[in-house]
């Protein structure tokens, strides 16, 4: 049975992993006959956002690994301890956590960097010839992770796409129910909640991404 | 288009709503051609649990409505402001939040009480002849919400079932991929993560529950 690593970035769209994307990913992995292991870096979140008001919650701090455990029913491991050899593929759901915790793209844009644990694990998976799927804003990390030749999508927002392309790679406009596959680099991306207006819309593209990742694994 | 109210109890299996159950409920509602509105009581959580260690997080407090907003991408309303006339049905996902925040069953067992906002809204839906679905441990509230004649399931755990039956009603043993329908009272229950060993197992029963709730609405 193929085993997919899933990197989470907290729990909640505004400061962590987008919950719907993450859960639909896990469901789809099982529905495609594979299994998964969630993992996350053991670092503090960039900040905590009150998801009712949309405002940062001043004076509050939360840990990415602990909040990711909340999303994953406690079944999460420290990304620093994960070995790429144990997995056949990797998927990184979106949410602002991908741009605030896994990287600092939300703040630094074209000058952003990716967390060292994320770089090490993802590049180990990639160098072993295994596919990597990224959704929503997570593809903002693709030029830094996979190099200048990467083809990716974050939907159709020209400003965000331009900020990513300034780091390298080529953005491809893509509908919410479609995926972009870089066949050479084995990297699959889909817009998910960069475009989705509903959970069933998000589901359509996520299912295609997971199916493609597992097919290429 | 039928509109389903969904009462959340926070965000995370050990101190709030079970996230997978909640997300699968929302997806299934849309897949059945209906729409939804999430709502939650504006109260403090009983406590906060570190989902990595499984231990209570001493000195930390979180608000049920704010954390439910985290689960629902910000799209949640205060249960106290919701009107039953606006909805065709109600679903309450599980997670310990149902037994710690929506009620105090986790502490008081057979002597438990249900939060007044939950009682008022649920009974208004029920008295209007609209169906109510509850999953996982949430059916522990059914005798207090729907009276002595209720038929319900929480799976097959005799101790938990007995503690609920001491408040009234009749427990029916039920597999993870099945539902129990009280046709007279229009109350539908399923074990979900009281029994599920995987997200796809949980999905099977939840999909049946949502389909039945919407069919009866």
Short mmCIF file of C-alpha atoms in Angstrom, two decimals:
data_model
loop_
_atom_site.label_atom_id
_atom_site.label_comp_id
_atom_site.label_asym_id
_atom_site.label_seq_id
_atom_site.Cartn_x
_atom_site.Cartn_y
_atom_site.Cartn_z
CA UNK A 1 0.00 0.00 0.00
CA UNK A 2 1.39 3.39 -0.99
CA UNK A 3 2.06 5.78 1.91
CA UNK A 4 1.70 9.53 1.50
CA UNK A 5 3.35 12.08 3.77
CA UNK A 6 1.15 15.14 4.46
CA UNK A 7 2.84 18.27 5.83
CA UNK A 8 0.50 20.39 7.95
CA UNK A 9 1.15 23.98 9.07
CA UNK A 10 -1.24 24.40 12.00
CA UNK A 11 -5.03 24.25 12.17
CA UNK A 12 -7.12 26.99 10.55
CA UNK A 13 -7.09 28.81 7.23
CA UNK A 14 -5.80 32.20 8.48
CA UNK A 15 -2.79 31.05 10.52
CA UNK A 16 -2.37 27.34 9.73
CA UNK A 17 -3.45 24.59 7.37
CA UNK A 18 -6.74 25.09 5.55
CA UNK A 19 -8.85 22.51 7.39
CA UNK A 20 -11.22 21.53 4.55
CA UNK A 21 -8.32 21.06 2.12
CA UNK A 22 -6.42 18.95 4.65
CA UNK A 23 -9.36 16.71 5.54
CA UNK A 24 -10.42 16.23 1.91
CA UNK A 25 -6.81 15.30 1.12
CA UNK A 26 -6.74 12.62 3.81
CA UNK A 27 -10.12 11.22 2.73
CA UNK A 28 -9.07 11.14 -0.91
CA UNK A 29 -5.79 9.40 -0.09
CA UNK A 30 -7.72 6.56 1.56
CA UNK A 31 -10.30 6.45 -1.21
CA UNK A 32 -7.43 5.93 -3.66
CA UNK A 33 -6.27 2.88 -1.72
CA UNK A 34 -3.29 4.54 -0.07
CA UNK A 35 -2.48 5.49 3.51
CA UNK A 36 -1.01 8.66 5.06
CA UNK A 37 1.08 10.10 7.86
CA UNK A 38 0.64 13.73 8.90
CA UNK A 39 3.71 15.68 10.01
CA UNK A 40 4.54 19.28 10.88
CA UNK A 41 7.50 21.40 11.94
CA UNK A 42 7.90 21.88 15.70
CA UNK A 43 7.97 25.70 15.63
CA UNK A 44 5.83 28.56 16.90
CA UNK A 45 3.18 29.90 14.53
CA UNK A 46 3.94 33.29 12.96
CA UNK A 47 0.89 34.51 14.87
CA UNK A 48 -2.61 33.46 15.97
CA UNK A 49 -5.64 34.80 14.10
CA UNK A 50 -9.10 35.03 15.67
CA UNK A 51 -11.05 33.35 12.87
CA UNK A 52 -14.31 35.04 13.92
CA UNK A 53 -13.01 38.61 13.68
CA UNK A 54 -10.23 37.90 11.18
CA UNK A 55 -7.85 39.92 13.38
CA UNK A 56 -4.58 38.74 14.96
CA UNK A 57 -5.02 37.64 18.56
CA UNK A 58 -2.46 39.77 20.38
CA UNK A 59 -0.41 38.11 23.09
CA UNK A 60 -1.44 34.58 22.09
CA UNK A 61 1.01 32.03 20.70
CA UNK A 62 0.48 28.50 19.40
CA UNK A 63 2.82 25.76 18.21
CA UNK A 64 2.53 24.46 14.64
CA UNK A 65 3.09 20.81 15.59
CA UNK A 66 0.60 20.90 18.48
CA UNK A 67 -2.10 22.64 16.43
CA UNK A 68 -1.48 20.28 13.51
CA UNK A 69 -2.09 17.43 15.97
CA UNK A 70 -5.49 19.05 16.61
CA UNK A 71 -6.29 18.80 12.91
CA UNK A 72 -5.04 15.22 12.68
CA UNK A 73 -6.72 13.69 15.78
CA UNK A 74 -3.32 13.58 17.53
CA UNK A 75 -1.77 11.47 14.75
CA UNK A 76 1.08 13.73 13.72
CA UNK A 77 4.87 13.44 13.90
CA UNK A 78 7.63 16.05 14.07
CA UNK A 79 8.70 16.74 10.48
CA UNK A 80 12.35 16.86 11.63
CA UNK A 81 12.13 13.18 12.58
CA UNK A 82 10.44 11.99 9.36
CA UNK A 83 12.44 10.01 6.81
CA UNK A 84 11.64 10.44 3.11
CA UNK A 85 12.51 6.77 2.56
CA UNK A 86 9.35 5.79 4.45
CA UNK A 87 6.99 7.50 1.98
CA UNK A 88 5.99 7.18 -1.67
CA UNK A 89 4.75 10.74 -2.13
CA UNK A 90 4.17 14.06 -0.36
CA UNK A 91 1.19 16.42 -0.30
CA UNK A 92 1.16 19.90 1.25
CA UNK A 93 -2.33 21.42 1.73
CA UNK A 94 -2.76 25.18 1.69
CA UNK A 95 -4.03 27.77 4.11
CA UNK A 96 -2.03 30.82 5.22
CA UNK A 97 0.09 28.50 7.36
CA UNK A 98 1.92 27.46 4.18
CA UNK A 99 2.87 31.13 3.66
CA UNK A 100 3.33 32.08 7.34
CA UNK A 101 4.78 28.98 9.03
CA UNK A 102 6.16 26.62 6.36
CA UNK A 103 7.54 29.67 4.56
CA UNK A 104 7.36 33.43 5.05
CA UNK A 105 5.86 34.20 1.63
CA UNK A 106 2.93 36.08 3.23
CA UNK A 107 5.40 38.65 4.61
CA UNK A 108 8.42 38.55 2.32
CA UNK A 109 6.83 37.72 -1.05
CA UNK A 110 9.51 37.26 -3.69
CA UNK A 111 12.22 37.40 -1.01
CA UNK A 112 10.70 34.58 1.00
CA UNK A 113 12.40 31.53 2.44
CA UNK A 114 11.13 28.05 3.26
CA UNK A 115 11.48 26.45 6.70
CA UNK A 116 14.61 24.25 6.75
CA UNK A 117 12.74 21.10 7.85
CA UNK A 118 10.28 21.56 4.99
CA UNK A 119 13.14 22.06 2.53
CA UNK A 120 15.05 19.01 3.73
CA UNK A 121 12.11 16.60 3.71
CA UNK A 122 10.54 17.84 0.49
CA UNK A 123 13.80 17.82 -1.44
CA UNK A 124 14.62 14.32 -0.17
CA UNK A 125 11.24 13.11 -1.47
CA UNK A 126 11.78 14.95 -4.74
CA UNK A 127 15.34 13.75 -5.29
CA UNK A 128 14.14 10.17 -4.80
CA UNK A 129 11.87 10.67 -7.84
CA UNK A 130 8.66 10.69 -5.80
CA UNK A 131 5.76 13.04 -6.64
CA UNK A 132 4.83 16.09 -4.59
CA UNK A 133 1.38 17.74 -4.59
CA UNK A 134 0.78 21.28 -3.32
CA UNK A 135 -2.50 23.18 -3.18
CA UNK A 136 -3.86 26.69 -2.66
CA UNK A 137 -0.99 29.06 -1.70
CA UNK A 138 1.48 26.24 -0.91
CA UNK A 139 2.76 26.31 -4.54
CA UNK A 140 4.36 29.68 -3.66
CA UNK A 141 7.18 27.51 -2.29
CA UNK A 142 7.72 25.55 -5.53
CA UNK A 143 10.50 27.67 -7.12
CA UNK A 144 12.50 27.50 -3.88
CA UNK A 145 11.88 23.76 -3.49
CA UNK A 146 12.12 22.49 -7.07
CA UNK A 147 14.07 25.12 -9.01
CA UNK A 148 13.64 27.56 -11.86
CA UNK A 149 11.97 25.20 -14.34
CA UNK A 150 8.91 24.42 -12.26
CA UNK A 151 5.43 24.70 -13.76
CA UNK A 152 2.79 25.44 -11.13
CA UNK A 153 -0.59 27.09 -10.48
CA UNK A 154 -2.13 29.12 -7.70
CA UNK A 155 -5.28 29.74 -9.73
CA UNK A 156 -5.53 32.98 -11.69
CA UNK A 157 -4.44 35.88 -9.46
CA UNK A 158 -1.78 37.78 -11.49
CA UNK A 159 -0.27 39.63 -8.52
CA UNK A 160 0.36 36.49 -6.46
CA UNK A 161 1.49 34.54 -9.53
CA UNK A 162 3.92 37.34 -10.43
CA UNK A 163 5.41 37.43 -6.93
CA UNK A 164 6.09 33.70 -7.15
CA UNK A 165 7.43 33.83 -10.72
CA UNK A 166 9.92 36.49 -9.54
CA UNK A 167 11.54 33.60 -7.62
CA UNK A 168 11.44 31.34 -10.67
CA UNK A 169 9.13 28.96 -12.44
CA UNK A 170 6.11 29.46 -14.68
CA UNK A 171 2.59 30.05 -13.49
CA UNK A 172 -0.25 28.35 -15.36
CA UNK A 173 -3.77 29.72 -15.04
CA UNK A 174 -6.02 26.91 -13.80
CA UNK A 175 -9.66 26.37 -12.82
CA UNK A 176 -10.67 25.27 -9.34
CA UNK A 177 -11.58 21.79 -10.59
CA UNK A 178 -8.35 21.25 -12.50
CA UNK A 179 -4.70 20.48 -11.75
CA UNK A 180 -1.37 21.46 -13.26
CA UNK A 181 1.11 18.60 -13.57
CA UNK A 182 4.82 19.20 -14.10
CA UNK A 183 5.52 15.77 -15.60
CA UNK A 184 9.30 16.19 -15.57
CA UNK A 185 9.60 17.32 -11.97
CA UNK A 186 6.61 15.24 -10.76
CA UNK A 187 5.01 18.24 -9.04
CA UNK A 188 1.21 18.61 -9.09
CA UNK A 189 -0.63 21.79 -8.03
CA UNK A 190 -4.27 22.91 -7.81
CA UNK A 191 -5.89 26.22 -6.75
CA UNK A 192 -8.29 24.80 -4.10
CA UNK A 193 -9.35 27.71 -1.83
CA UNK A 194 -7.42 30.26 -3.86
CA UNK A 195 -10.53 30.00 -6.05
CA UNK A 196 -13.09 27.69 -4.45
CA UNK A 197 -16.44 29.21 -3.56
CA UNK A 198 -17.63 26.10 -1.74
CA UNK A 199 -16.33 22.93 -0.15
CA UNK A 200 -17.57 20.80 -3.07
CA UNK A 201 -15.71 23.04 -5.52
CA UNK A 202 -12.54 22.65 -3.47
CA UNK A 203 -13.11 18.90 -3.34
CA UNK A 204 -13.15 18.52 -7.13
CA UNK A 205 -9.61 19.80 -7.68
CA UNK A 206 -8.19 18.21 -4.54
CA UNK A 207 -9.48 14.78 -5.58
CA UNK A 208 -7.81 15.15 -8.97
CA UNK A 209 -4.53 16.21 -7.35
CA UNK A 210 -4.50 13.29 -4.91
CA UNK A 211 -5.40 10.81 -7.65
CA UNK A 212 -2.58 12.12 -9.85
CA UNK A 213 -0.03 12.11 -7.01
CA UNK A 214 -0.84 8.51 -6.14
CA UNK A 215 -0.85 7.45 -9.79
CA UNK A 216 2.66 8.90 -10.22
CA UNK A 217 3.96 7.41 -6.96
CA UNK B 1 -32.60 24.59 -1.77
CA UNK B 2 -32.75 23.00 1.66
CA UNK B 3 -30.67 24.70 4.35
CA UNK B 4 -29.09 22.71 7.18
CA UNK B 5 -27.97 24.22 10.48
CA UNK B 6 -24.75 22.67 11.83
CA UNK B 7 -23.92 23.21 15.52
CA UNK B 8 -20.18 23.14 16.22
CA UNK B 9 -18.56 22.90 19.67
CA UNK B 10 -15.03 24.17 19.03
CA UNK B 11 -12.26 22.82 16.81
CA UNK B 12 -10.54 19.54 17.68
CA UNK B 13 -11.66 16.08 18.80
CA UNK B 14 -10.52 16.28 22.44
CA UNK B 15 -12.02 19.64 23.42
CA UNK B 16 -14.27 20.67 20.51
CA UNK B 17 -15.94 19.39 17.38
CA UNK B 18 -14.38 16.36 15.73
CA UNK B 19 -12.86 18.03 12.66
CA UNK B 20 -13.14 15.14 10.18
CA UNK B 21 -16.78 14.52 11.10
CA UNK B 22 -17.61 18.20 10.74
CA UNK B 23 -15.89 18.64 7.37
CA UNK B 24 -17.35 15.43 5.95
CA UNK B 25 -20.79 16.60 7.10
CA UNK B 26 -20.42 19.92 5.27
CA UNK B 27 -19.17 18.23 2.10
CA UNK B 28 -21.98 15.70 2.17
CA UNK B 29 -24.62 18.40 2.68
CA UNK B 30 -23.47 20.11 -0.51
CA UNK B 31 -23.18 16.82 -2.38
CA UNK B 32 -26.83 16.19 -1.51
CA UNK B 33 -27.84 19.48 -3.13
CA UNK B 34 -28.39 21.38 0.11
CA UNK B 35 -26.60 24.28 1.79
CA UNK B 36 -25.50 24.87 5.38
CA UNK B 37 -24.85 27.44 8.08
CA UNK B 38 -22.47 26.66 10.95
CA UNK B 39 -23.28 28.05 14.40
CA UNK B 40 -21.92 27.64 17.93
CA UNK B 41 -22.59 28.87 21.46
CA UNK B 42 -20.58 31.93 22.52
CA UNK B 43 -19.11 30.37 25.67
CA UNK B 44 -15.69 29.39 26.99
CA UNK B 45 -14.55 25.82 26.32
CA UNK B 46 -14.61 23.49 29.34
CA UNK B 47 -10.84 23.32 28.86
CA UNK B 48 -8.14 23.22 26.20
CA UNK B 49 -6.43 19.91 25.36
CA UNK B 50 -2.96 19.70 23.81
CA UNK B 51 -3.80 17.28 21.00
CA UNK B 52 -0.17 16.13 20.70
CA UNK B 53 0.22 15.04 24.32
CA UNK B 54 -3.48 14.41 24.99
CA UNK B 55 -3.15 16.36 28.24
CA UNK B 56 -5.12 19.46 29.30
CA UNK B 57 -3.24 22.68 28.59
CA UNK B 58 -3.20 24.36 31.99
CA UNK B 59 -3.86 28.10 32.10
CA UNK B 60 -5.09 28.28 28.51
CA UNK B 61 -8.67 29.15 27.61
CA UNK B 62 -10.45 29.29 24.26
CA UNK B 63 -13.93 30.36 23.18
CA UNK B 64 -16.25 27.84 21.51
CA UNK B 65 -17.62 30.31 18.95
CA UNK B 66 -14.16 31.63 17.98
CA UNK B 67 -12.64 28.15 17.64
CA UNK B 68 -15.68 26.96 15.70
CA UNK B 69 -15.03 29.87 13.31
CA UNK B 70 -11.56 28.36 12.84
CA UNK B 71 -13.14 25.09 11.74
CA UNK B 72 -15.66 26.86 9.46
CA UNK B 73 -13.33 29.31 7.66
CA UNK B 74 -14.85 32.17 9.67
CA UNK B 75 -18.37 31.37 8.47
CA UNK B 76 -20.10 30.79 11.80
CA UNK B 77 -22.85 32.60 13.69
CA UNK B 78 -23.68 32.82 17.39
CA UNK B 79 -26.18 30.04 18.13
CA UNK B 80 -28.13 32.41 20.40
CA UNK B 81 -28.95 34.59 17.36
CA UNK B 82 -30.00 31.73 15.06
CA UNK B 83 -33.68 31.22 14.24
CA UNK B 84 -34.99 27.70 13.68
CA UNK B 85 -37.43 29.07 11.09
CA UNK B 86 -34.48 29.75 8.77
CA UNK B 87 -33.47 26.06 8.54
CA UNK B 88 -34.91 22.79 7.28
CA UNK B 89 -32.82 20.49 9.44
CA UNK B 90 -30.06 20.37 12.05
CA UNK B 91 -26.90 18.26 12.33
CA UNK B 92 -24.60 18.11 15.36
CA UNK B 93 -21.19 16.48 14.71
CA UNK B 94 -19.35 14.76 17.53
CA UNK B 95 -16.05 15.20 19.26
CA UNK B 96 -15.62 15.71 23.01
CA UNK B 97 -16.91 19.26 22.56
CA UNK B 98 -20.41 17.80 22.35
CA UNK B 99 -19.90 16.29 25.81
CA UNK B 100 -17.79 19.11 27.30
CA UNK B 101 -19.15 22.34 25.78
CA UNK B 102 -22.61 21.65 24.29
CA UNK B 103 -23.37 19.51 27.34
CA UNK B 104 -21.43 18.33 30.38
CA UNK B 105 -21.93 14.61 29.76
CA UNK B 106 -18.15 13.97 29.86
CA UNK B 107 -18.13 15.08 33.52
CA UNK B 108 -21.63 14.47 34.82
CA UNK B 109 -22.70 11.40 32.84
CA UNK B 110 -26.31 10.49 33.66
CA UNK B 111 -26.70 13.74 35.60
CA UNK B 112 -25.64 15.91 32.69
CA UNK B 113 -27.30 19.02 31.32
CA UNK B 114 -27.34 20.56 27.86
CA UNK B 115 -26.31 24.17 27.15
CA UNK B 116 -29.47 26.37 27.11
CA UNK B 117 -28.78 27.77 23.61
CA UNK B 118 -28.41 24.24 22.27
CA UNK B 119 -31.64 23.17 23.97
CA UNK B 120 -33.61 26.18 22.68
CA UNK B 121 -32.48 25.93 19.07
CA UNK B 122 -32.64 22.13 18.81
CA UNK B 123 -36.08 21.89 20.38
CA UNK B 124 -37.37 24.67 18.11
CA UNK B 125 -36.16 22.71 15.07
CA UNK B 126 -37.63 19.50 16.50
CA UNK B 127 -41.01 20.98 17.43
CA UNK B 128 -41.31 22.33 13.89
CA UNK B 129 -41.19 18.73 12.65
CA UNK B 130 -37.71 19.08 11.13
CA UNK B 131 -35.13 16.27 11.33
CA UNK B 132 -32.07 16.35 13.58
CA UNK B 133 -28.91 14.29 13.00
CA UNK B 134 -26.31 13.66 15.71
CA UNK B 135 -23.09 11.67 15.45
CA UNK B 136 -20.39 10.13 17.64
CA UNK B 137 -20.94 11.15 21.31
CA UNK B 138 -23.45 13.94 20.47
CA UNK B 139 -26.37 11.45 20.78
CA UNK B 140 -25.65 11.47 24.55
CA UNK B 141 -27.81 14.62 24.51
CA UNK B 142 -30.80 12.96 22.82
CA UNK B 143 -32.83 11.94 25.92
CA UNK B 144 -32.54 15.48 27.29
CA UNK B 145 -33.41 17.05 23.94
CA UNK B 146 -36.10 14.70 22.59
CA UNK B 147 -37.52 12.87 25.61
CA UNK B 148 -37.80 9.37 27.00
CA UNK B 149 -38.94 7.60 23.86
CA UNK B 150 -35.89 8.37 21.73
CA UNK B 151 -34.09 5.62 19.84
CA UNK B 152 -30.43 6.39 19.28
CA UNK B 153 -26.96 4.90 18.84
CA UNK B 154 -23.45 5.73 19.98
CA UNK B 155 -22.06 2.53 18.46
CA UNK B 156 -21.65 -0.48 20.74
CA UNK B 157 -20.01 0.63 24.01
CA UNK B 158 -22.27 -0.69 26.79
CA UNK B 159 -20.96 1.61 29.52
CA UNK B 160 -21.54 4.82 27.55
CA UNK B 161 -24.87 3.54 26.21
CA UNK B 162 -25.97 2.68 29.75
CA UNK B 163 -25.08 6.12 31.10
CA UNK B 164 -27.21 7.71 28.39
CA UNK B 165 -30.12 5.27 28.81
CA UNK B 166 -30.16 6.18 32.52
CA UNK B 167 -31.45 9.58 31.31
CA UNK B 168 -34.00 7.91 29.02
CA UNK B 169 -34.30 6.48 25.55
CA UNK B 170 -33.16 3.23 24.00
CA UNK B 171 -29.70 2.54 22.66
CA UNK B 172 -29.39 0.53 19.44
CA UNK B 173 -26.11 -1.19 18.63
CA UNK B 174 -24.94 0.03 15.22
CA UNK B 175 -22.00 -0.42 12.88
CA UNK B 176 -19.76 2.46 11.84
CA UNK B 177 -21.22 2.46 8.33
CA UNK B 178 -24.85 2.42 9.45
CA UNK B 179 -27.37 4.84 10.96
CA UNK B 180 -30.24 4.56 13.43
CA UNK B 181 -33.36 6.46 12.44
CA UNK B 182 -36.08 7.29 14.94
CA UNK B 183 -38.83 7.72 12.35
CA UNK B 184 -41.37 9.10 14.78
CA UNK B 185 -39.12 11.74 16.34
CA UNK B 186 -37.13 12.34 13.11
CA UNK B 187 -33.81 11.90 14.88
CA UNK B 188 -30.93 10.18 13.06
CA UNK B 189 -27.72 9.01 14.76
CA UNK B 190 -24.51 7.27 13.66
CA UNK B 191 -21.39 6.14 15.60
CA UNK B 192 -18.74 7.91 13.45
CA UNK B 193 -15.53 8.19 15.51
CA UNK B 194 -17.02 6.27 18.44
CA UNK B 195 -16.10 3.32 16.20
CA UNK B 196 -14.30 4.53 13.08
CA UNK B 197 -10.77 3.28 12.57
CA UNK B 198 -10.16 5.54 9.58
CA UNK B 199 -11.51 8.64 7.89
CA UNK B 200 -13.11 6.61 5.09
CA UNK B 201 -14.91 4.44 7.66
CA UNK B 202 -16.23 7.57 9.37
CA UNK B 203 -17.26 8.94 5.99
CA UNK B 204 -19.49 5.98 5.19
CA UNK B 205 -21.85 6.45 8.14
CA UNK B 206 -21.77 10.24 8.03
CA UNK B 207 -22.81 10.25 4.36
CA UNK B 208 -25.76 7.99 5.18
CA UNK B 209 -26.79 10.23 8.07
CA UNK B 210 -26.64 13.41 6.00
CA UNK B 211 -28.54 11.80 3.13
CA UNK B 212 -31.26 10.61 5.51
CA UNK B 213 -31.53 13.97 7.28
CA UNK B 214 -31.93 15.81 3.98
CA UNK B 215 -34.39 13.22 2.65
CA UNK B 216 -36.58 13.72 5.75
CA UNK B 217 -36.31 17.52 5.67
#
